[in-house]
Amino acid sequence: MSPITKVKNLVISFFFAVVIAISAQAKGGGSNSGDFLKIPVGGRGVAMGGALTAAVSDVTALYWNPSLLSGLNRKEILLSHNQLFLGSNHDVFYYAHPTAKVGTFGMGFSMFRVDDIAGYDANNVPTKKLTSMDSVSTLGWGKTWSSSPLIRNLNLGINVKYLREDLGGDSASAFLYDIGLSHQRETRWKKGLKVALVLQNLGKGIRFEKESSPLPTATKVGFYYPMLGESLGVSGDLVLPKNGSLSTHFGFEYKVMNAYSLRLGYRGRDLLSNGLTYGIGFGGSRYRLDYAFVPYGALGESHRFSFGVRFGRTSREITLQNLVNGYYERSAASLAQGRLVESYREAKEILNVAPWHEPTRALVNEIETDITALSDRTHMEEVQARIDGHFSQGMRYFQKDELVAAKKEFLSILALKPEHPEANTYLQRINSRFSSFVQGLYENGMRSFASGDYKNAKEQFEKALAVNPEYVEARAQLKKTNEVLLKQNQDAAARTQKQWMEKRFRVARDLSSKGDCEEAIAVFNEILRADPQNKEAKDGVARCRETFSKTHLAKAEQALAEGRLESAKEEYQNVLRISPSDAAAKEKIQKITNQVQSKQKEESVQLYKEGLDFFLADDYAKASELWKKAIALDPSNVRARRSLERITQKTNMTGDTSAPASAEPAKIR
């Protein structure tokens, strides 16, 4: 098979991928190899118009943006099968494996197959049917760099892909790669905003013998912004193909009780449809079924399904388990080295965080048994030595004012000997010092409250409660402070609203005085939305409606007197737009409509008669033109409709659509 013939057959096979993907963006008409790489993966991405560069949150990040693989915390599998146009199929398998330290790894395989492709030889003579099968194998990686020197929480991802194309026994392959970056904001109104950049399908191209074709390289920039408590998500992408024109994509997703999601999308520069896409998703944290519907006009409709499964423990759960195991091993090592009390304290701290950890529970039981044994007379000296050591260490910490460390040492003594008087005394002194600190915070808060600095007072009371949650006076005073702050905020909001309403009243009065009643009504309605009972705004709306109605009723009557029915009807409709319940205007519009319809019927009858004259003169084209106009004016003109059907049948049989140009229409006698 010659190189030219291979390229011709290859272009025919790639047509099916181009229809599904976004190749309408390209200027060159679809000459790239690997165009099937532009077929979107996953029902969610398709339903949201392909605007997923920053919005992807599952294993399909292998397709959309490898940097967002970093957001996955469970192992995940996605399966997708799409039956496309004219016997073409697109199948996808993706798998992601997150780790605790080195990021998330992913692998995938997708295949595009077209059967029964017409083959041609070098002389353009049809040959046997061919099969085209294109596949791409992907290895991906994504990681979050929390301590990046440039941007915090910067995500980086890379894909390495192996592309293979088979057509009629010939094949070619190439390596290509993707680079993705993304970043999520966590401050004020920007919280949750994601921005992303992807360089997709980078490589040298693919070669069939001596014929080489470039890859569908593209640069994508996108954003995703959650709103309404993350129930509504809005995304947008700008896509610039290497050999094409810039296109825009937008997506919207509304989540209902985390049970299902409604989706809508728009794909810019889509020559095969109006660009709108639709879809829905079902499932929760473990399973996910996504569906997308894409209309393609005369080519039909495309239905996309994808099914995803998450399984295994999250990377955070694994990290916590490893951390607990590490502390357990340290506590067990302390016990093995004879540091019984230290081991006991460490084990108890572990159980405060992870009470489910059975090895630690067993260790605590073992230590408590050992402590009981140490209380025997044969071990009293050893117990006393341990108590003396903890007491000496606690005293040193206390003298350095390291009260937290000192408290631990004295508590260790009480674990061995609960009635130890010195340890109890020092614990009381430490608690007293803590109480003095809390009392100081409370007094600072009271001074700030008295001086009117309520924000600082609130801060001091909250600090006091953080140290001692049982401080009743601080809690009561915090409640009063919050009430004062709330009243201040409400008063400020009321003043702001009053100032705003005064400005809007001035605007409305100015518009009304200039005769711009419609705009004045709109401003008065703004005020009423803020204050539905505002009498002045209600009166203003009523006055403007009355003035507006009088003006347009006068114009309508004048137009009627001059016989300009459509102009009169338009003026009456203006009246109804402002006063929808105006019965007189409705009656006038109905009367004008009846007059117009009556006039159109008369004109339709006249056009039918004129067409009949031309029909008798064998000028079928002119007769057909007049009868079409008659039907357009009056669809109920049965005679014109039947005559048009007869003339259509006659011209279909004879192939003659008109008489000689010199023919004169015959007159009806």
XYZ file of C-alpha atoms in Angstrom:
669
model
C 0.000 0.000 0.000
C 1.513 3.366 -1.007
C 2.063 6.170 1.541
C -0.555 8.363 -0.160
C -3.135 5.575 0.048
C -2.344 4.998 3.745
C -2.830 8.657 4.534
C -6.133 8.735 2.635
C -7.485 5.701 4.505
C -6.189 7.099 7.787
C -8.017 10.409 7.277
C -11.263 8.522 6.572
C -10.942 6.505 9.785
C -10.099 9.545 11.900
C -13.254 11.308 10.723
C -15.229 9.394 13.329
C -12.954 10.517 16.158
C -13.053 14.109 14.890
C -16.875 14.093 14.985
C -16.894 13.142 18.666
C -13.953 15.326 19.692
C -13.456 19.028 19.171
C -11.602 19.011 15.886
C -13.938 21.705 14.595
C -11.510 24.071 16.304
C -8.727 23.240 13.886
C -8.133 25.388 10.801
C -6.657 22.651 8.711
C -9.621 20.291 8.482
C -8.434 17.355 10.604
C -5.048 16.325 9.242
C -3.569 15.422 12.654
C -2.794 11.859 13.665
C -4.148 10.719 17.006
C -7.304 12.829 16.692
C -9.072 10.220 18.813
C -6.955 11.570 21.711
C -9.358 14.550 21.723
C -12.386 12.356 22.512
C -13.320 13.388 26.098
C -13.158 10.707 28.804
C -15.843 10.298 31.482
C -19.500 11.240 31.486
C -18.913 14.190 33.862
C -16.397 15.926 31.609
C -18.525 15.457 28.480
C -21.673 16.770 30.213
C -19.796 19.887 31.401
C -18.733 20.820 27.872
C -15.144 19.637 28.291
C -14.432 22.419 30.847
C -12.610 20.110 33.285
C -8.998 21.315 33.187
C -9.365 22.654 36.756
C -12.580 20.846 37.795
C -11.627 17.156 37.500
C -11.801 15.283 40.828
C -11.482 11.612 39.889
C -9.217 9.214 37.990
C -10.113 10.890 34.657
C -7.452 13.424 35.645
C -5.239 11.077 33.592
C -6.982 12.607 30.565
C -7.875 16.152 31.663
C -5.001 17.260 33.922
C -2.467 14.890 35.559
C -1.664 17.415 38.317
C -5.128 16.826 39.838
C -4.326 13.149 40.414
C -2.834 14.581 43.617
C -6.353 15.206 44.958
C -7.269 11.491 45.040
C -7.058 9.730 48.404
C -8.367 6.252 47.507
C -7.543 3.716 44.857
C -9.888 4.209 41.934
C -10.925 2.407 38.744
C -12.952 3.823 35.846
C -14.519 1.842 32.991
C -16.126 3.459 29.967
C -17.601 2.084 26.754
C -19.106 4.353 24.100
C -20.862 3.143 20.953
C -20.316 6.040 18.553
C -21.273 6.772 14.968
C -21.184 4.328 12.042
C -19.775 1.337 13.907
C -17.064 3.162 15.825
C -16.299 2.313 19.476
C -14.320 4.057 22.214
C -13.288 2.053 25.318
C -11.369 3.330 28.351
C -9.812 1.757 31.462
C -8.154 3.978 34.099
C -6.610 3.132 37.491
C -5.191 5.468 40.165
C -3.095 4.521 43.198
C -2.475 7.261 45.798
C 0.442 7.057 48.222
C 1.051 8.857 51.512
C 4.312 10.601 50.590
C 5.228 10.485 46.901
C 1.911 11.482 45.301
C -0.605 9.572 43.196
C 0.276 7.246 40.321
C -2.101 6.386 37.509
C -2.240 4.099 34.522
C -4.730 3.823 31.708
C -5.552 2.282 28.381
C -8.005 3.600 25.798
C -8.854 2.235 22.372
C -10.752 3.668 19.403
C -11.901 1.177 16.749
C -13.688 1.663 13.412
C -14.765 -1.305 11.265
C -15.771 -1.565 7.594
C -13.743 1.406 6.301
C -13.655 1.681 2.507
C -10.114 1.060 1.251
C -8.503 2.497 -1.910
C -5.331 1.665 -3.824
C -2.876 4.100 -5.391
C -5.161 4.482 -8.447
C -8.146 5.394 -6.261
C -9.775 2.015 -6.966
C -11.833 0.588 -4.081
C -10.248 -2.405 -2.348
C -11.329 -4.590 0.577
C -12.869 -3.218 3.766
C -10.352 -2.058 6.370
C -10.323 -1.836 10.144
C -8.760 1.065 12.029
C -7.720 0.514 15.649
C -5.957 3.260 17.610
C -4.853 2.890 21.202
C -2.977 4.860 23.819
C -1.356 3.552 27.018
C -0.810 6.121 29.755
C 1.364 6.316 32.866
C 0.684 9.363 35.030
C 1.810 10.941 38.287
C 0.581 13.918 40.321
C 1.692 15.429 43.632
C 0.902 18.430 45.825
C 3.883 20.563 46.840
C 2.594 22.111 50.078
C 5.839 23.970 50.784
C 6.581 25.200 47.272
C 8.864 28.288 47.394
C 6.737 30.025 44.742
C 3.108 29.038 45.445
C 1.680 27.103 48.369
C -0.366 24.017 47.525
C 0.952 23.845 43.979
C 0.011 20.631 42.167
C 2.268 19.186 39.453
C 1.501 16.253 37.180
C 3.044 14.455 34.213
C 1.717 11.850 31.777
C 3.837 9.659 29.519
C 1.774 8.086 26.724
C 2.437 5.481 24.069
C 0.261 5.947 20.958
C -0.234 3.156 18.409
C -2.273 3.335 15.199
C -3.208 0.317 13.061
C -4.872 0.634 9.649
C -5.259 -2.136 7.089
C -2.285 -4.144 8.319
C 0.029 -1.136 8.655
C 0.910 0.433 11.972
C 2.797 3.329 13.484
C 3.579 4.448 17.024
C 4.896 7.406 18.971
C 5.624 8.560 22.514
C 3.980 11.740 23.765
C 3.441 13.411 27.109
C 1.313 15.878 29.062
C 2.366 18.437 31.695
C -0.191 19.832 34.124
C -0.169 22.484 36.854
C -2.969 23.501 39.228
C -3.439 25.597 42.332
C -6.307 26.018 44.800
C -6.905 29.254 46.707
C -7.936 29.132 50.384
C -8.475 32.810 51.302
C -11.735 34.729 51.726
C -13.962 34.836 48.649
C -11.337 32.957 46.645
C -11.649 29.909 48.884
C -12.022 26.800 46.758
C -11.073 28.577 43.494
C -8.891 26.350 41.327
C -6.813 27.489 38.370
C -4.977 25.116 36.077
C -2.742 24.894 33.015
C -2.155 21.833 30.814
C 0.164 21.258 27.868
C -1.354 18.213 26.175
C -0.068 15.670 23.634
C 3.465 17.027 23.304
C 5.657 15.026 20.960
C 7.296 14.764 17.543
C 4.321 13.285 15.662
C 3.659 9.869 14.165
C 5.042 8.442 10.910
C 3.584 5.902 8.472
C 6.684 4.956 6.429
C 7.641 8.303 4.821
C 4.422 10.151 5.592
C 4.485 12.044 8.895
C 1.588 13.723 10.667
C 1.648 15.996 13.740
C -0.051 15.197 17.025
C -3.117 17.122 18.307
C -1.043 19.269 20.668
C -3.044 21.820 22.659
C -2.646 24.313 25.488
C -5.500 24.520 27.993
C -6.129 27.066 30.740
C -9.069 26.586 33.111
C -10.743 27.549 36.356
C -13.257 25.978 38.741
C -15.173 27.861 41.454
C -17.564 26.227 43.965
C -20.480 28.264 45.326
C -23.523 27.851 47.587
C -21.625 25.698 50.058
C -20.020 23.739 47.181
C -23.470 22.683 45.888
C -22.930 24.643 42.660
C -19.743 24.449 40.643
C -18.792 26.654 37.669
C -15.879 25.835 35.377
C -14.376 27.347 32.269
C -11.588 26.447 29.824
C -9.703 28.198 27.053
C -8.296 25.693 24.533
C -5.681 26.644 21.929
C -4.706 23.807 19.537
C -1.257 24.042 18.006
C -2.697 24.279 14.479
C -6.119 25.678 15.295
C -8.147 28.533 16.724
C -8.926 29.442 20.322
C -12.160 27.959 21.702
C -14.075 28.447 24.941
C -15.750 25.801 27.090
C -18.024 26.262 30.106
C -19.541 23.812 32.572
C -22.060 23.955 35.416
C -22.731 21.290 38.058
C -25.409 21.320 40.780
C -25.124 18.685 43.529
C -28.314 17.531 45.261
C -27.714 16.132 48.783
C -24.462 14.469 47.593
C -26.675 11.821 45.961
C -26.789 13.009 42.365
C -25.547 15.894 40.225
C -27.170 17.819 37.369
C -24.789 19.099 34.694
C -24.832 21.495 31.743
C -22.038 22.483 29.396
C -21.157 24.567 26.371
C -18.462 23.799 23.793
C -17.276 26.725 21.720
C -16.504 26.445 17.976
C -18.589 23.266 17.603
C -19.710 23.178 13.963
C -21.718 19.948 14.391
C -24.246 21.196 16.967
C -25.323 24.208 18.996
C -22.529 23.429 21.477
C -24.767 22.483 24.415
C -24.197 19.290 26.425
C -26.210 17.770 29.253
C -25.736 15.066 31.875
C -26.376 13.616 35.298
C -24.295 11.699 37.832
C -25.274 9.245 40.570
C -23.368 7.805 43.507
C -21.305 8.737 46.534
C -17.777 8.380 47.843
C -17.373 4.737 46.703
C -19.301 4.312 43.452
C -20.091 6.707 40.638
C -22.197 6.406 37.467
C -22.061 9.338 35.056
C -24.138 9.937 31.931
C -23.798 12.602 29.229
C -26.033 13.467 26.290
C -24.580 15.314 23.284
C -26.765 16.202 20.252
C -24.996 16.325 16.866
C -27.785 17.593 14.622
C -28.171 15.565 11.439
C -25.520 13.068 12.607
C -27.738 11.996 15.496
C -27.108 11.884 19.229
C -24.312 10.583 21.435
C -24.885 8.949 24.830
C -21.863 8.541 27.103
C -21.681 6.337 30.195
C -18.811 5.846 32.627
C -18.609 3.876 35.872
C -16.062 4.503 38.604
C -15.215 2.632 41.822
C -13.111 3.850 44.765
C -11.796 1.252 47.192
C -9.279 0.658 49.962
C -8.313 2.946 52.821
C -7.564 6.599 52.180
C -3.975 7.733 52.114
C -4.716 9.799 55.249
C -5.996 6.712 57.057
C -2.847 4.840 56.070
C -0.686 7.752 57.265
C -2.516 7.840 60.617
C -2.124 4.063 60.999
C 1.602 4.285 60.262
C 1.981 7.200 62.694
C 0.175 5.322 65.484
C 2.259 2.207 64.817
C 5.413 4.292 65.074
C 4.437 5.749 68.460
C 3.440 2.271 69.649
C 6.852 0.878 68.728
C 8.527 3.735 70.610
C 6.400 3.052 73.708
C 7.146 -0.676 73.507
C 10.871 0.100 73.180
C 10.698 2.270 76.322
C 9.142 -0.631 78.218
C 11.808 -3.040 76.909
C 14.518 -0.635 78.173
C 12.958 -0.569 81.644
C 11.430 2.940 81.394
C 8.068 1.667 82.606
C 6.428 4.982 83.582
C 7.530 6.748 80.401
C 6.207 3.859 78.328
C 2.883 3.991 80.214
C 2.497 7.732 79.651
C 3.241 7.368 75.905
C 0.786 4.474 75.543
C -1.987 6.430 77.271
C -1.396 9.386 74.917
C -1.738 7.031 71.933
C -5.092 5.770 73.229
C -6.325 9.357 73.580
C -5.883 9.728 69.813
C -6.517 6.150 68.620
C -8.588 4.242 71.221
C -9.180 1.506 68.643
C -5.491 0.482 68.497
C -5.517 -2.994 70.081
C -1.708 -3.462 70.447
C -1.523 -0.284 72.536
C -4.447 -1.391 74.698
C -2.651 -4.678 75.348
C 0.552 -2.759 76.187
C -1.296 -0.569 78.706
C -2.733 -3.654 80.388
C 0.751 -5.182 80.581
C 2.234 -2.011 82.091
C -0.576 -1.704 84.640
C 0.096 -5.311 85.647
C 3.797 -4.481 86.028
C 2.974 -1.400 88.116
C 0.835 -3.532 90.398
C 3.699 -5.964 90.746
C 6.083 -3.127 91.565
C 3.913 -2.261 94.525
C 4.961 -5.489 96.185
C 7.484 -5.145 98.978
C 10.215 -6.715 96.916
C 9.956 -3.861 94.437
C 9.275 -0.927 96.751
C 12.823 0.396 96.503
C 12.676 0.399 92.718
C 9.323 2.207 92.801
C 10.676 4.815 95.205
C 13.715 5.383 93.010
C 11.476 6.048 90.030
C 9.341 8.431 92.101
C 12.424 10.326 93.231
C 13.657 10.630 89.650
C 10.348 12.021 88.380
C 10.131 14.402 91.357
C 13.650 15.796 90.731
C 12.885 16.277 87.027
C 9.528 17.887 87.831
C 11.186 20.328 90.242
C 13.717 21.389 87.583
C 10.944 22.019 85.058
C 8.917 23.939 87.647
C 11.853 26.205 88.528
C 12.363 26.955 84.810
C 8.660 27.840 84.573
C 8.110 24.944 82.119
C 4.789 24.133 83.728
C 3.444 21.688 81.113
C 6.549 19.462 81.334
C 6.548 19.705 85.133
C 2.906 18.651 85.260
C 3.713 15.499 83.242
C 6.418 14.494 85.715
C 4.180 14.976 88.774
C 1.344 13.071 87.067
C 3.806 10.218 86.448
C 4.475 10.126 90.219
C 0.729 9.927 90.955
C 0.473 6.984 88.533
C 2.888 5.142 90.834
C 1.708 6.574 94.142
C -1.632 8.473 94.011
C -1.301 9.747 97.607
C 2.145 11.352 97.093
C 1.724 14.676 99.007
C 4.517 16.722 97.375
C 3.400 15.818 93.836
C -0.186 16.771 94.689
C 1.011 20.084 96.183
C 2.995 21.046 93.102
C 0.087 20.068 90.834
C -2.154 22.385 92.831
C 0.372 25.218 92.473
C 0.617 24.598 88.710
C -3.166 24.610 88.374
C -3.254 27.824 90.421
C -0.769 29.421 88.019
C -2.978 28.384 85.121
C -5.981 29.896 86.931
C -4.121 33.204 87.378
C -3.347 33.270 83.671
C -6.984 32.626 82.791
C -8.123 35.280 85.273
C -5.776 37.789 83.638
C -7.296 37.078 80.223
C -10.773 37.561 81.686
C -9.850 40.879 83.297
C -8.285 42.140 80.038
C -11.506 41.241 78.283
C -13.598 43.133 80.841
C -11.415 46.253 80.462
C -11.771 46.097 76.671
C -15.528 45.652 77.011
C -15.795 48.674 79.290
C -13.797 50.833 76.841
C -15.953 49.759 73.890
C -13.292 47.612 72.195
C -15.674 44.665 71.777
C -13.574 42.797 69.200
C -10.555 42.597 71.538
C -12.860 41.721 74.446
C -14.244 38.802 72.446
C -10.723 37.596 71.656
C -9.678 37.681 75.352
C -12.790 35.794 76.534
C -12.290 33.132 73.849
C -8.652 32.626 74.913
C -9.749 32.243 78.536
C -12.314 29.601 77.554
C -9.743 27.781 75.405
C -7.600 27.271 78.522
C -10.527 26.649 80.902
C -13.772 25.678 79.104
C -15.581 25.580 82.495
C -15.056 29.309 83.198
C -18.733 30.312 83.605
C -18.192 34.085 83.945
C -16.054 34.234 80.791
C -18.677 32.301 78.819
C -21.479 34.607 80.010
C -19.476 37.732 79.185
C -18.580 36.330 75.747
C -22.293 35.899 75.062
C -22.953 39.548 75.976
C -20.039 40.686 73.798
C -21.359 38.742 70.802
C -24.795 40.312 71.308
C -23.289 43.814 71.306
C -21.244 43.063 68.165
C -24.332 41.666 66.453
C -26.304 44.812 67.330
C -23.486 46.991 65.960
C -23.434 45.041 62.710
C -27.204 45.268 62.381
C -27.176 49.029 62.992
C -24.412 49.487 60.413
C -26.364 47.407 57.896
C -29.510 49.464 58.560
C -27.613 52.722 58.004
C -26.096 51.400 54.802
C -29.511 50.306 53.519
C -31.056 53.670 54.398
C -28.328 55.544 52.501
C -28.729 53.217 49.523
C -32.525 53.705 49.470
C -32.173 57.488 49.604
C -29.838 57.414 46.582
C -32.185 55.106 44.636
C -35.175 57.347 45.447
C -33.306 60.322 43.996
C -32.531 58.338 40.828
C -36.167 57.170 40.479
C -37.568 60.681 40.959
C -35.127 62.076 38.397
C -36.079 59.406 35.829
C -39.783 60.012 36.460
C -39.419 63.774 35.992
C -37.676 63.161 32.646
C -40.533 60.919 31.475
C -38.487 57.721 31.563
C -41.252 55.900 33.418
C -40.107 52.365 32.588
C -36.632 52.861 34.100
C -38.162 54.689 37.074
C -40.454 51.713 37.747
C -37.430 49.380 37.658
C -35.652 51.490 40.300
C -38.781 51.693 42.489
C -39.043 47.875 42.263
C -35.420 47.556 43.462
C -36.424 49.546 46.551
C -39.509 47.374 47.069
C -37.404 44.215 46.947
C -35.348 45.606 49.821
C -38.411 47.018 51.664
C -41.670 45.450 50.359
C -43.849 47.747 52.524
C -42.309 51.060 51.418
C -45.344 53.278 50.662
C -43.419 55.960 48.769
C -41.992 53.374 46.356
C -45.430 51.802 45.837
C -46.936 55.223 45.087
C -44.089 55.967 42.681
C -44.736 52.729 40.766
C -48.458 53.531 40.545
C -47.837 57.072 39.253
C -45.307 55.935 36.645
C -47.599 53.167 35.419
C -50.466 55.620 35.019
C -48.301 58.126 33.104
C -46.759 55.403 30.938
C -50.168 53.908 30.106
C -51.697 57.267 29.162
C -48.787 58.098 26.848
C -48.832 54.785 24.971
C -52.650 54.602 24.832
C -52.670 58.010 23.113
C -50.042 56.795 20.610
C -52.078 53.642 19.984
C -55.278 55.563 19.295
C -53.443 57.839 16.863
C -51.974 54.836 15.042
C -55.456 53.276 14.776
C -56.842 56.477 13.341
C -54.098 56.437 10.688
C -54.685 52.749 9.882
C -51.286 51.586 11.218
C -52.568 48.454 12.927
C -49.189 46.881 13.783
C -47.935 50.120 15.365
C -51.134 50.402 17.389
C -50.788 46.781 18.531
C -47.182 47.419 19.613
C -48.242 50.429 21.725
C -50.992 48.418 23.430
C -48.436 45.679 24.153
C -46.181 48.311 25.767
C -49.088 49.186 28.046
C -49.515 45.503 29.020
C -45.814 45.171 29.701
C -46.131 47.743 32.482
C -49.763 47.038 33.451
C -50.440 43.343 32.635
C -54.014 43.528 33.981
C -55.188 46.379 31.696
C -58.362 44.848 30.231
C -58.931 47.643 27.694
C -55.475 47.153 26.165
C -56.031 43.384 25.944
C -59.376 43.924 24.190
C -57.836 46.368 21.689
C -54.982 43.928 20.896
C -57.484 41.120 20.247
C -59.560 43.389 18.004
C -56.481 44.465 16.009
C -55.358 40.845 15.713
C -58.763 39.890 14.286
C -58.599 42.773 11.798
C -55.103 41.785 10.673
C -56.119 38.140 10.246
C -59.196 39.163 8.239
C -57.061 41.357 5.996
C -54.522 38.549 5.525
C -57.304 36.138 4.499
C -58.540 38.606 1.894
C -55.007 39.051 0.545
C -54.570 35.245 0.544
C -57.712 34.790 -1.585
C -56.517 37.470 -4.018
C -53.072 35.835 -4.309
C -54.738 32.470 -4.966
C -56.735 33.968 -7.864
C -53.644 35.645 -9.359
C -51.751 32.357 -9.116
C -54.594 30.581 -10.896
C -54.239 32.972 -13.828
C -50.540 32.099 -14.152
C -51.274 28.392 -13.747
C -53.708 28.502 -16.679
C -50.985 30.263 -18.669
C -48.628 27.322 -17.838
C -46.334 29.548 -15.751
C -46.071 27.061 -12.902
C -43.163 28.743 -11.176
C -45.026 32.030 -10.773
C -48.224 30.242 -9.756
C -46.300 28.210 -7.146
C -44.692 31.385 -5.759
C -48.054 33.166 -5.367
C -49.782 30.170 -3.774
C -46.937 29.789 -1.251
C -47.428 33.431 -0.285
C -51.181 32.832 0.009
C -50.602 29.878 2.368
C -48.096 31.895 4.422
C -50.739 34.610 4.920
C -53.564 32.146 5.635
C -52.580 28.532 6.394
C -56.288 27.616 6.252
C -56.555 28.509 2.526
C -57.417 24.976 1.385
C -57.711 25.843 -2.317
C -54.218 27.343 -2.455
C -52.765 24.357 -0.567
C -54.404 21.776 -2.861
C -53.424 23.711 -6.001
C -49.824 23.867 -4.782
C -49.848 20.084 -4.198
C -51.159 19.485 -7.743
C -48.568 21.754 -9.327
C -45.810 19.994 -7.333
C -46.978 16.590 -8.571
C -47.185 17.891 -12.151
C -43.672 19.383 -12.159
C -42.221 16.220 -10.559
C -43.629 14.130 -13.439
C -42.737 16.504 -16.306
C -39.663 18.221 -14.929
C -41.011 21.512 -16.346
C -41.335 24.324 -13.799
C -42.339 27.303 -15.958
C -43.841 28.354 -19.304
C -41.998 30.524 -21.862
C -41.112 33.963 -20.537
C -43.435 35.661 -23.050
C -46.543 33.825 -21.865
C -49.271 36.098 -20.506
C -51.487 34.966 -17.627
C -54.894 33.797 -18.765
C -57.893 35.650 -17.392
C -60.676 33.814 -15.637
C -64.012 34.317 -17.420
